[in-house]
mmCIF file of C-alpha atoms (C1' of nucleotides) in Angstrom:
data_model
loop_
_atom_site.group_PDB
_atom_site.id
_atom_site.type_symbol
_atom_site.label_atom_id
_atom_site.label_comp_id
_atom_site.label_asym_id
_atom_site.label_seq_id
_atom_site.Cartn_x
_atom_site.Cartn_y
_atom_site.Cartn_z
ATOM 1 C CA MET A 16 0.000 0.000 0.000
ATOM 2 C CA VAL A 17 3.003 2.265 0.495
ATOM 3 C CA ASP A 18 5.436 2.738 -2.367
ATOM 4 C CA VAL A 19 6.087 -0.980 -2.363
ATOM 5 C CA ASP A 20 3.751 -1.675 -5.254
ATOM 6 C CA ALA A 21 4.995 1.125 -7.470
ATOM 7 C CA ALA A 22 8.480 0.225 -8.658
ATOM 8 C CA PRO A 23 8.891 -3.432 -9.674
ATOM 9 C CA ALA A 24 8.280 -3.604 -13.412
ATOM 10 C CA THR A 25 11.813 -4.334 -14.555
ATOM 11 C CA GLU A 26 12.380 -7.869 -13.312
ATOM 12 C CA GLU A 27 8.816 -8.862 -14.047
ATOM 13 C CA THR A 28 9.145 -8.802 -17.822
ATOM 14 C CA ALA A 29 12.630 -10.238 -18.277
ATOM 15 C CA LEU A 30 12.103 -13.580 -16.533
ATOM 16 C CA GLY A 31 15.181 -15.767 -16.724
ATOM 17 C CA PHE A 32 15.243 -19.500 -17.296
ATOM 18 C CA ALA A 33 16.058 -20.352 -13.694
ATOM 19 C CA ASP A 34 13.394 -18.049 -12.269
ATOM 20 C CA ALA A 35 10.865 -19.510 -14.659
ATOM 21 C CA LEU A 36 11.696 -22.990 -13.429
ATOM 22 C CA VAL A 37 11.344 -21.916 -9.818
ATOM 23 C CA ARG A 38 7.970 -20.299 -10.405
ATOM 24 C CA LEU A 39 6.773 -23.294 -12.358
ATOM 25 C CA THR A 40 7.876 -25.486 -9.494
ATOM 26 C CA HIS A 41 5.904 -23.499 -6.968
ATOM 27 C CA LEU A 42 2.834 -23.773 -9.183
ATOM 28 C CA VAL A 43 3.149 -27.519 -9.658
ATOM 29 C CA GLN A 44 3.895 -27.979 -5.983
ATOM 30 C CA ARG A 45 0.675 -26.214 -5.147
ATOM 31 C CA VAL A 46 -1.345 -28.340 -7.554
ATOM 32 C CA PHE A 47 0.275 -31.427 -6.102
ATOM 33 C CA ALA A 48 -0.507 -30.395 -2.544
ATOM 34 C CA ASP A 49 -4.080 -29.325 -3.319
ATOM 35 C CA VAL A 50 -5.011 -32.508 -5.136
ATOM 36 C CA SER A 51 -3.317 -34.633 -2.493
ATOM 37 C CA ARG A 52 -5.206 -32.833 0.195
ATOM 38 C CA ALA A 53 -8.471 -33.330 -1.676
ATOM 39 C CA HIS A 54 -7.717 -37.040 -1.332
ATOM 40 C CA ASP A 55 -6.832 -36.561 2.324
ATOM 41 C CA LEU A 56 -3.116 -37.025 1.777
ATOM 42 C CA THR A 57 -0.082 -34.828 2.235
ATOM 43 C CA SER A 58 2.231 -34.260 -0.729
ATOM 44 C CA GLN A 59 4.809 -36.596 0.757
ATOM 45 C CA GLN A 60 2.301 -39.360 1.357
ATOM 46 C CA ALA A 61 1.005 -39.017 -2.200
ATOM 47 C CA GLN A 62 4.516 -39.165 -3.563
ATOM 48 C CA LEU A 63 5.233 -42.325 -1.574
ATOM 49 C CA LEU A 64 2.068 -44.017 -2.807
ATOM 50 C CA CYS A 65 2.834 -43.047 -6.406
ATOM 51 C CA VAL A 66 6.332 -44.497 -6.184
ATOM 52 C CA LEU A 67 4.964 -47.744 -4.761
ATOM 53 C CA THR A 68 2.687 -47.975 -7.776
ATOM 54 C CA ARG A 69 5.634 -49.539 -9.638
ATOM 55 C CA GLY A 70 5.751 -52.355 -7.114
ATOM 56 C CA PRO A 71 6.822 -53.053 -3.514
ATOM 57 C CA ALA A 72 10.113 -51.609 -2.335
ATOM 58 C CA GLY A 73 12.417 -51.901 0.651
ATOM 59 C CA MET A 74 12.978 -49.043 3.074
ATOM 60 C CA THR A 75 16.521 -48.398 1.941
ATOM 61 C CA GLU A 76 15.433 -48.328 -1.671
ATOM 62 C CA LEU A 77 12.639 -45.878 -0.857
ATOM 63 C CA THR A 78 15.146 -43.772 1.000
ATOM 64 C CA ARG A 79 17.067 -43.298 -2.269
ATOM 65 C CA LEU A 80 13.960 -42.785 -4.367
ATOM 66 C CA LEU A 81 12.501 -40.125 -2.085
ATOM 67 C CA HIS A 82 15.767 -38.607 -0.895
ATOM 68 C CA LEU A 83 14.916 -39.062 2.755
ATOM 69 C CA GLU A 84 16.808 -40.285 5.788
ATOM 70 C CA LYS A 85 15.883 -43.724 7.100
ATOM 71 C CA SER A 86 14.201 -42.371 10.179
ATOM 72 C CA SER A 87 12.122 -39.836 8.245
ATOM 73 C CA LEU A 88 10.873 -42.626 6.053
ATOM 74 C CA THR A 89 9.990 -44.798 9.038
ATOM 75 C CA GLY A 90 7.594 -42.122 10.225
ATOM 76 C CA LEU A 91 6.124 -41.493 6.793
ATOM 77 C CA VAL A 92 5.470 -45.182 6.238
ATOM 78 C CA ASP A 93 4.091 -45.512 9.783
ATOM 79 C CA ARG A 94 1.466 -42.868 9.102
ATOM 80 C CA VAL A 95 0.214 -44.330 5.835
ATOM 81 C CA GLU A 96 0.363 -47.849 7.208
ATOM 82 C CA ARG A 97 -1.741 -46.785 10.183
ATOM 83 C CA ARG A 98 -4.367 -45.734 7.643
ATOM 84 C CA GLY A 99 -4.261 -49.048 5.841
ATOM 85 C CA LEU A 100 -2.790 -47.713 2.597
ATOM 86 C CA VAL A 101 0.427 -49.731 2.670
ATOM 87 C CA ALA A 102 1.695 -52.779 4.519
ATOM 88 C CA ARG A 103 5.169 -53.831 5.664
ATOM 89 C CA ARG A 104 6.016 -57.395 4.783
ATOM 90 C CA ARG A 105 9.051 -59.003 6.399
ATOM 91 C CA SER A 106 11.423 -60.232 3.731
ATOM 92 C CA SER A 107 11.993 -63.990 3.822
ATOM 93 C CA HIS A 108 15.617 -64.199 2.687
ATOM 94 C CA ASP A 109 16.840 -61.240 4.793
ATOM 95 C CA ARG A 110 15.093 -61.024 8.113
ATOM 96 C CA ARG A 111 16.307 -57.478 8.783
ATOM 97 C CA ALA A 112 14.644 -56.071 5.693
ATOM 98 C CA CYS A 113 11.022 -55.433 4.836
ATOM 99 C CA GLN A 114 9.122 -54.684 1.690
ATOM 100 C CA VAL A 115 6.557 -51.923 1.676
ATOM 101 C CA ALA A 116 3.592 -52.654 -0.557
ATOM 102 C CA LEU A 117 0.371 -50.848 -1.429
ATOM 103 C CA THR A 118 -2.864 -52.356 -0.174
ATOM 104 C CA GLY A 119 -5.895 -52.430 -2.451
ATOM 105 C CA LYS A 120 -7.160 -49.255 -0.871
ATOM 106 C CA GLY A 121 -3.745 -47.680 -1.264
ATOM 107 C CA THR A 122 -3.516 -48.669 -4.897
ATOM 108 C CA ARG A 123 -6.844 -47.083 -5.702
ATOM 109 C CA LEU A 124 -5.972 -43.917 -3.840
ATOM 110 C CA ALA A 125 -2.576 -43.704 -5.532
ATOM 111 C CA HIS A 126 -4.111 -43.923 -8.980
ATOM 112 C CA ASP A 127 -6.916 -41.518 -8.189
ATOM 113 C CA THR A 128 -4.475 -38.971 -6.859
ATOM 114 C CA HIS A 129 -2.105 -39.367 -9.770
ATOM 115 C CA ASP A 130 -4.958 -38.994 -12.229
ATOM 116 C CA GLY A 131 -6.229 -35.924 -10.420
ATOM 117 C CA ILE A 132 -2.846 -34.245 -10.546
ATOM 118 C CA THR A 133 -2.415 -35.116 -14.201
ATOM 119 C CA ALA A 134 -5.833 -33.749 -15.087
ATOM 120 C CA GLN A 135 -5.233 -30.542 -13.197
ATOM 121 C CA LEU A 136 -1.869 -29.956 -14.851
ATOM 122 C CA GLU A 137 -3.174 -30.762 -18.305
ATOM 123 C CA SER A 138 -6.022 -28.350 -17.801
ATOM 124 C CA LEU A 139 -3.625 -25.646 -16.643
ATOM 125 C CA ALA A 140 -1.664 -26.218 -19.821
ATOM 126 C CA GLY A 141 -4.781 -26.163 -21.914
ATOM 127 C CA GLU A 142 -3.776 -22.865 -23.478
ATOM 128 C CA LEU A 143 -0.451 -24.220 -24.660
ATOM 129 C CA PRO A 144 -0.376 -25.590 -28.212
ATOM 130 C CA ARG A 145 0.355 -29.296 -28.341
ATOM 131 C CA THR A 146 3.685 -28.614 -30.033
ATOM 132 C CA ASP A 147 4.825 -26.533 -27.087
ATOM 133 C CA ARG A 148 3.763 -29.160 -24.607
ATOM 134 C CA GLU A 149 5.741 -31.792 -26.455
ATOM 135 C CA LEU A 150 8.754 -29.554 -26.686
ATOM 136 C CA VAL A 151 8.659 -28.800 -23.002
ATOM 137 C CA THR A 152 8.286 -32.483 -22.231
ATOM 138 C CA SER A 153 11.258 -33.481 -24.314
ATOM 139 C CA ALA A 154 13.378 -30.681 -22.877
ATOM 140 C CA VAL A 155 12.497 -31.833 -19.384
ATOM 141 C CA VAL A 156 13.322 -35.427 -20.231
ATOM 142 C CA ARG A 157 16.776 -34.363 -21.397
ATOM 143 C CA LEU A 158 17.190 -32.281 -18.253
ATOM 144 C CA LEU A 159 16.272 -35.218 -16.039
ATOM 145 C CA GLY A 160 18.521 -37.545 -17.975
ATOM 146 C CA ASP A 161 21.542 -35.497 -16.972
ATOM 147 C CA SER A 162 20.906 -35.863 -13.276
ATOM 148 C CA GLY A 163 20.155 -39.567 -13.354
ATOM 149 C CA ALA A 164 16.704 -39.057 -11.915
ATOM 150 C CA THR A 165 15.123 -41.916 -13.787
ATOM 151 C CA THR A 166 13.767 -43.722 -10.732
ATOM 152 C CA GLY A 167 15.928 -46.846 -10.993
ATOM 153 C CA SER A 168 19.439 -46.963 -9.571
ATOM 154 C CA MET B 25 16.002 -56.921 -6.310
ATOM 155 C CA VAL B 26 13.007 -59.194 -6.853
ATOM 156 C CA ASP B 27 11.159 -58.867 -10.145
ATOM 157 C CA VAL B 28 10.420 -55.240 -9.340
ATOM 158 C CA ASP B 29 13.261 -53.895 -11.431
ATOM 159 C CA ALA B 30 12.631 -56.069 -14.440
ATOM 160 C CA ALA B 31 9.420 -54.880 -16.044
ATOM 161 C CA PRO B 32 9.056 -51.068 -16.125
ATOM 162 C CA ALA B 33 10.359 -49.968 -19.501
ATOM 163 C CA THR B 34 7.019 -48.985 -20.954
ATOM 164 C CA GLU B 35 6.087 -45.966 -18.861
ATOM 165 C CA GLU B 36 9.699 -44.837 -18.666
ATOM 166 C CA THR B 37 10.027 -43.969 -22.330
ATOM 167 C CA ALA B 38 6.589 -42.534 -22.930
ATOM 168 C CA LEU B 39 6.670 -39.810 -20.290
ATOM 169 C CA GLY B 40 3.609 -37.586 -20.433
ATOM 170 C CA PHE B 41 3.566 -33.843 -20.095
ATOM 171 C CA ALA B 42 2.142 -33.889 -16.580
ATOM 172 C CA ASP B 43 4.574 -36.512 -15.323
ATOM 173 C CA ALA B 44 7.440 -34.554 -16.826
ATOM 174 C CA LEU B 45 6.321 -31.469 -14.956
ATOM 175 C CA VAL B 46 6.073 -33.378 -11.699
ATOM 176 C CA ARG B 47 9.539 -34.876 -12.054
ATOM 177 C CA LEU B 48 10.976 -31.531 -12.998
ATOM 178 C CA THR B 49 9.337 -30.058 -9.934
ATOM 179 C CA HIS B 50 10.877 -32.627 -7.640
ATOM 180 C CA LEU B 51 14.284 -31.908 -9.151
ATOM 181 C CA VAL B 52 13.986 -28.139 -8.767
ATOM 182 C CA GLN B 53 12.606 -28.561 -5.269
ATOM 183 C CA ARG B 54 15.665 -30.547 -4.341
ATOM 184 C CA VAL B 55 18.034 -27.967 -5.783
ATOM 185 C CA PHE B 56 16.132 -25.272 -3.934
ATOM 186 C CA ALA B 57 16.306 -27.147 -0.639
ATOM 187 C CA ASP B 58 19.959 -28.095 -1.015
ATOM 188 C CA VAL B 59 21.151 -24.602 -1.835
ATOM 189 C CA SER B 60 18.982 -23.124 0.904
ATOM 190 C CA ARG B 61 20.410 -25.555 3.372
ATOM 191 C CA ALA B 62 23.939 -24.716 2.266
ATOM 192 C CA HIS B 63 23.052 -21.178 3.341
ATOM 193 C CA ASP B 64 21.574 -22.493 6.577
ATOM 194 C CA LEU B 65 17.992 -21.792 5.516
ATOM 195 C CA THR B 66 14.952 -23.955 4.923
ATOM 196 C CA SER B 67 13.212 -23.737 1.549
ATOM 197 C CA GLN B 68 10.391 -21.757 3.084
ATOM 198 C CA GLN B 69 12.706 -19.286 4.723
ATOM 199 C CA ALA B 70 14.611 -18.815 1.466
ATOM 200 C CA GLN B 71 11.373 -18.254 -0.389
ATOM 201 C CA LEU B 72 10.280 -15.636 2.112
ATOM 202 C CA LEU B 73 13.587 -13.803 1.888
ATOM 203 C CA CYS B 74 13.470 -13.867 -1.920
ATOM 204 C CA VAL B 75 9.971 -12.418 -1.976
ATOM 205 C CA LEU B 76 11.015 -9.633 0.379
ATOM 206 C CA THR B 77 13.788 -8.780 -2.043
ATOM 207 C CA ARG B 78 11.214 -6.742 -3.970
ATOM 208 C CA GLY B 79 10.596 -4.592 -0.909
ATOM 209 C CA PRO B 80 8.899 -4.731 2.500
ATOM 210 C CA ALA B 81 5.458 -6.317 2.712
ATOM 211 C CA GLY B 82 2.660 -6.644 5.248
ATOM 212 C CA MET B 83 1.762 -9.985 6.805
ATOM 213 C CA THR B 84 -1.525 -10.257 4.937
ATOM 214 C CA GLU B 85 0.179 -9.501 1.656
ATOM 215 C CA LEU B 86 2.807 -12.166 2.346
ATOM 216 C CA THR B 87 0.044 -14.567 3.206
ATOM 217 C CA ARG B 88 -1.260 -14.207 -0.359
ATOM 218 C CA LEU B 89 2.153 -14.316 -1.968
ATOM 219 C CA LEU B 90 3.238 -17.468 -0.148
ATOM 220 C CA HIS B 91 -0.169 -19.129 0.087
ATOM 221 C CA LEU B 92 0.029 -19.556 3.843
ATOM 222 C CA GLU B 93 -2.371 -19.043 6.725
ATOM 223 C CA LYS B 94 -1.721 -16.034 8.918
ATOM 224 C CA SER B 95 -0.544 -18.102 11.846
ATOM 225 C CA SER B 96 1.846 -20.153 9.733
ATOM 226 C CA LEU B 97 3.411 -16.963 8.499
ATOM 227 C CA THR B 98 3.726 -15.570 12.003
ATOM 228 C CA GLY B 99 5.908 -18.517 12.935
ATOM 229 C CA LEU B 100 7.964 -18.381 9.756
ATOM 230 C CA VAL B 101 8.663 -14.668 10.204
ATOM 231 C CA ASP B 102 9.386 -15.217 13.906
ATOM 232 C CA ARG B 103 12.113 -17.695 13.091
ATOM 233 C CA VAL B 104 13.911 -15.578 10.519
ATOM 234 C CA GLU B 105 13.482 -12.451 12.630
ATOM 235 C CA ARG B 106 15.051 -14.248 15.581
ATOM 236 C CA ARG B 107 18.091 -14.750 13.372
ATOM 237 C CA GLY B 108 18.247 -11.109 12.420
ATOM 238 C CA LEU B 109 17.374 -11.609 8.755
ATOM 239 C CA VAL B 110 14.166 -9.561 8.741
ATOM 240 C CA ALA B 111 12.542 -7.003 10.991
ATOM 241 C CA ARG B 112 8.930 -6.153 11.728
ATOM 242 C CA ARG B 113 8.196 -2.453 11.576
ATOM 243 C CA ARG B 114 4.911 -1.218 12.997
ATOM 244 C CA SER B 115 2.998 0.676 10.331
ATOM 245 C CA SER B 116 2.370 4.318 11.209
ATOM 246 C CA HIS B 117 -1.033 4.894 9.574
ATOM 247 C CA ASP B 118 -2.551 1.563 10.691
ATOM 248 C CA ARG B 119 -1.363 0.541 14.086
ATOM 249 C CA ARG B 120 -2.632 -3.015 13.719
ATOM 250 C CA ALA B 121 -0.436 -3.711 10.703
ATOM 251 C CA CYS B 122 3.269 -4.236 10.327
ATOM 252 C CA GLN B 123 5.702 -4.297 7.456
ATOM 253 C CA VAL B 124 8.264 -7.044 7.250
ATOM 254 C CA ALA B 125 11.569 -5.884 5.791
ATOM 255 C CA LEU B 126 14.926 -7.516 5.093
ATOM 256 C CA THR B 127 17.863 -6.431 7.213
ATOM 257 C CA GLY B 128 21.253 -5.903 5.571
ATOM 258 C CA LYS B 129 22.272 -9.412 6.553
ATOM 259 C CA GLY B 130 18.971 -10.762 5.228
ATOM 260 C CA THR B 131 19.379 -8.931 1.939
ATOM 261 C CA ARG B 132 22.828 -10.370 1.365
ATOM 262 C CA LEU B 133 21.685 -13.869 2.267
ATOM 263 C CA ALA B 134 18.650 -13.576 0.008
ATOM 264 C CA HIS B 135 20.738 -12.585 -2.970
ATOM 265 C CA ASP B 136 23.409 -15.194 -2.290
ATOM 266 C CA THR B 137 20.811 -17.916 -2.040
ATOM 267 C CA HIS B 138 18.966 -16.770 -5.141
ATOM 268 C CA ASP B 139 22.220 -16.630 -7.094
ATOM 269 C CA GLY B 140 23.205 -20.060 -5.869
ATOM 270 C CA ILE B 141 19.918 -21.562 -6.964
ATOM 271 C CA THR B 142 20.113 -19.840 -10.326
ATOM 272 C CA ALA B 143 23.664 -21.037 -10.918
ATOM 273 C CA GLN B 144 22.785 -24.592 -9.973
ATOM 274 C CA LEU B 145 19.783 -24.675 -12.272
ATOM 275 C CA GLU B 146 21.645 -23.090 -15.172
ATOM 276 C CA SER B 147 24.390 -25.631 -14.774
ATOM 277 C CA LEU B 148 21.882 -28.459 -14.725
ATOM 278 C CA ALA B 149 20.481 -27.099 -17.968
ATOM 279 C CA GLY B 150 23.934 -26.733 -19.465
ATOM 280 C CA GLU B 151 23.257 -29.505 -21.946
ATOM 281 C CA LEU B 152 20.136 -27.841 -23.286
ATOM 282 C CA PRO B 153 20.606 -25.671 -26.386
ATOM 283 C CA ARG B 154 19.828 -22.012 -25.771
ATOM 284 C CA THR B 155 16.832 -22.233 -28.089
ATOM 285 C CA ASP B 156 15.280 -24.921 -25.939
ATOM 286 C CA ARG B 157 15.870 -22.969 -22.765
ATOM 287 C CA GLU B 158 14.159 -19.941 -24.252
ATOM 288 C CA LEU B 159 11.264 -22.030 -25.467
ATOM 289 C CA VAL B 160 10.774 -23.578 -22.069
ATOM 290 C CA THR B 161 10.958 -20.177 -20.436
ATOM 291 C CA SER B 162 8.368 -18.661 -22.720
ATOM 292 C CA ALA B 163 6.074 -21.668 -22.337
ATOM 293 C CA VAL B 164 6.326 -21.369 -18.584
ATOM 294 C CA VAL B 165 5.578 -17.664 -18.705
ATOM 295 C CA ARG B 166 2.409 -18.351 -20.654
ATOM 296 C CA LEU B 167 1.495 -21.121 -18.222
ATOM 297 C CA LEU B 168 1.964 -18.833 -15.255
ATOM 298 C CA GLY B 169 0.014 -16.069 -16.923
ATOM 299 C CA ASP B 170 -3.086 -18.247 -16.921
ATOM 300 C CA SER B 171 -3.060 -18.765 -13.199
ATOM 301 C CA GLY B 172 -2.314 -15.175 -12.297
ATOM 302 C CA ALA B 173 0.832 -16.144 -10.442
ATOM 303 C CA THR B 174 2.737 -12.986 -11.338
ATOM 304 C CA THR B 175 3.512 -11.944 -7.774
ATOM 305 C CA GLY B 176 1.293 -8.869 -7.757
ATOM 306 C CA SER B 177 -2.371 -9.123 -6.775
ATOM 307 C "C1'" DT C 7 31.921 -55.306 11.067
ATOM 308 C "C1'" DA C 8 28.461 -53.726 7.938
ATOM 309 C "C1'" DT C 9 23.635 -53.277 6.859
ATOM 310 C "C1'" DT C 10 18.492 -52.799 7.736
ATOM 311 C "C1'" DG C 11 15.441 -50.666 10.082
ATOM 312 C "C1'" DT C 12 13.478 -48.372 14.461
ATOM 313 C "C1'" DT C 13 13.569 -45.169 18.618
ATOM 314 C "C1'" DA C 14 14.540 -40.881 20.958
ATOM 315 C "C1'" DT C 15 14.776 -36.158 20.485
ATOM 316 C "C1'" DA C 16 14.439 -31.617 18.668
ATOM 317 C "C1'" DC C 17 12.970 -28.357 15.158
ATOM 318 C "C1'" DT C 18 10.467 -26.554 11.308
ATOM 319 C "C1'" DC C 19 6.180 -26.119 8.876
ATOM 320 C "C1'" DT C 20 1.329 -26.069 8.660
ATOM 321 C "C1'" DA C 21 -3.573 -25.537 9.815
ATOM 322 C "C1'" DT C 22 -7.682 -24.504 12.888
ATOM 323 C "C1'" DA C 23 -9.628 -22.005 16.478
ATOM 324 C "C1'" DA C 24 -9.640 -18.497 19.779
ATOM 325 C "C1'" DC C 25 -7.922 -14.175 20.989
ATOM 326 C "C1'" DT C 26 -6.201 -8.931 21.069
ATOM 327 C "C1'" DA C 27 -6.024 -4.558 19.250
ATOM 328 C "C1'" DT C 28 -7.238 -1.354 15.964
ATOM 329 C "C1'" DA C 29 -10.377 0.455 12.229
ATOM 330 C "C1'" DT D 20 -18.428 -5.448 12.692
ATOM 331 C "C1'" DA D 21 -14.419 -6.236 10.053
ATOM 332 C "C1'" DT D 22 -9.488 -6.454 9.583
ATOM 333 C "C1'" DA D 23 -4.359 -7.249 11.022
ATOM 334 C "C1'" DG D 24 -1.730 -10.133 13.631
ATOM 335 C "C1'" DT D 25 -0.677 -13.285 17.487
ATOM 336 C "C1'" DT D 26 -1.272 -17.290 20.653
ATOM 337 C "C1'" DA D 27 -2.554 -22.043 21.705
ATOM 338 C "C1'" DT D 28 -2.590 -26.445 20.164
ATOM 339 C "C1'" DA D 29 -1.954 -30.452 17.409
ATOM 340 C "C1'" DG D 30 -0.037 -33.081 13.823
ATOM 341 C "C1'" DA D 31 3.091 -33.877 9.827
ATOM 342 C "C1'" DG D 32 7.792 -33.821 8.018
ATOM 343 C "C1'" DT D 33 12.684 -33.790 8.654
ATOM 344 C "C1'" DA D 34 17.418 -34.710 10.467
ATOM 345 C "C1'" DT D 35 20.957 -36.482 13.863
ATOM 346 C "C1'" DA D 36 22.343 -39.782 17.033
ATOM 347 C "C1'" DA D 37 21.909 -43.964 19.389
ATOM 348 C "C1'" DC D 38 20.148 -48.448 19.188
ATOM 349 C "C1'" DA D 39 18.518 -53.494 17.878
ATOM 350 C "C1'" DA D 40 18.697 -57.369 15.001
ATOM 351 C "C1'" DT D 41 20.548 -59.744 11.339
ATOM 352 C "C1'" DA D 42 24.165 -60.640 7.784
#
DNA sequence: TATTGTTATACTCTATAACTATA
DNA sequence: TATAGTTATAGAGTATAACAATA
């Protein structure tokens, strides 16, 4: 209300690549959180369920996939397990380890949430010509390729 | 190590637009968090400082900019104020309100962090031809335009 | 000894509800 | 009454350090 709103018109127009990425990230993050919440999940819980969609995984493996410390993951898994969305199964050939797997309920919720996020993002991008969407996608894929973020080891 | 790693080659290659955005978001989020942490800040604190870079702002205004509830913001500002990075100044014409402003230390930290994040992202995108970077940037700008996320009201 | 996972502890982040002070 | 912020409270997310059990 003071003179705070008067000046900034310089940086607004010339948005750099990095700043664009950061803003895009905040937008996607918000969509992710909103849709998750609509399904009564936090972003982190939704992300865990989505990862498990590819199949059961051990704690250590999940730790790498989600970039979390062991103990953080223990709590995260505890909370979704308490709600019956995943189950810990003791591994048979290594009795220290366990595999975390989606339950039926968890599987449904994971897919619903994923679909909701996808729909929301597609609708946000509705204005973008298909060519642009494909170009952005392929650019992102190349970007991800560099940092070895392709889920597997 | 079971048969979990054997199958998934179908979804990997055909990455949709929405999934690409989500993966990109996770990557940027990680860069943001890592650089913030290197400057002894959380992502949220860094984001607050960066927003204040444009000038002081009232709590309610920040609440809109950061999409937080009033009380959440109170705590966030408390923590960075306690570290001498921002200061609350009581507004003169409305004695209920206050303006949050960066201190000198906060300003330096904000710029350092922002520069660090920018550098990291640019370096990640080093492999991308300039044309692609510009295309992504312009696509993102159009995307953001739709959702009125241009900082101002 | 090394690895897998959990516990204990401490902080940050977040929201909801109730409150204070000013407009 | 409405608005600007804070306080109280509760729960989620995170990390570090210490631990247990198994390899």
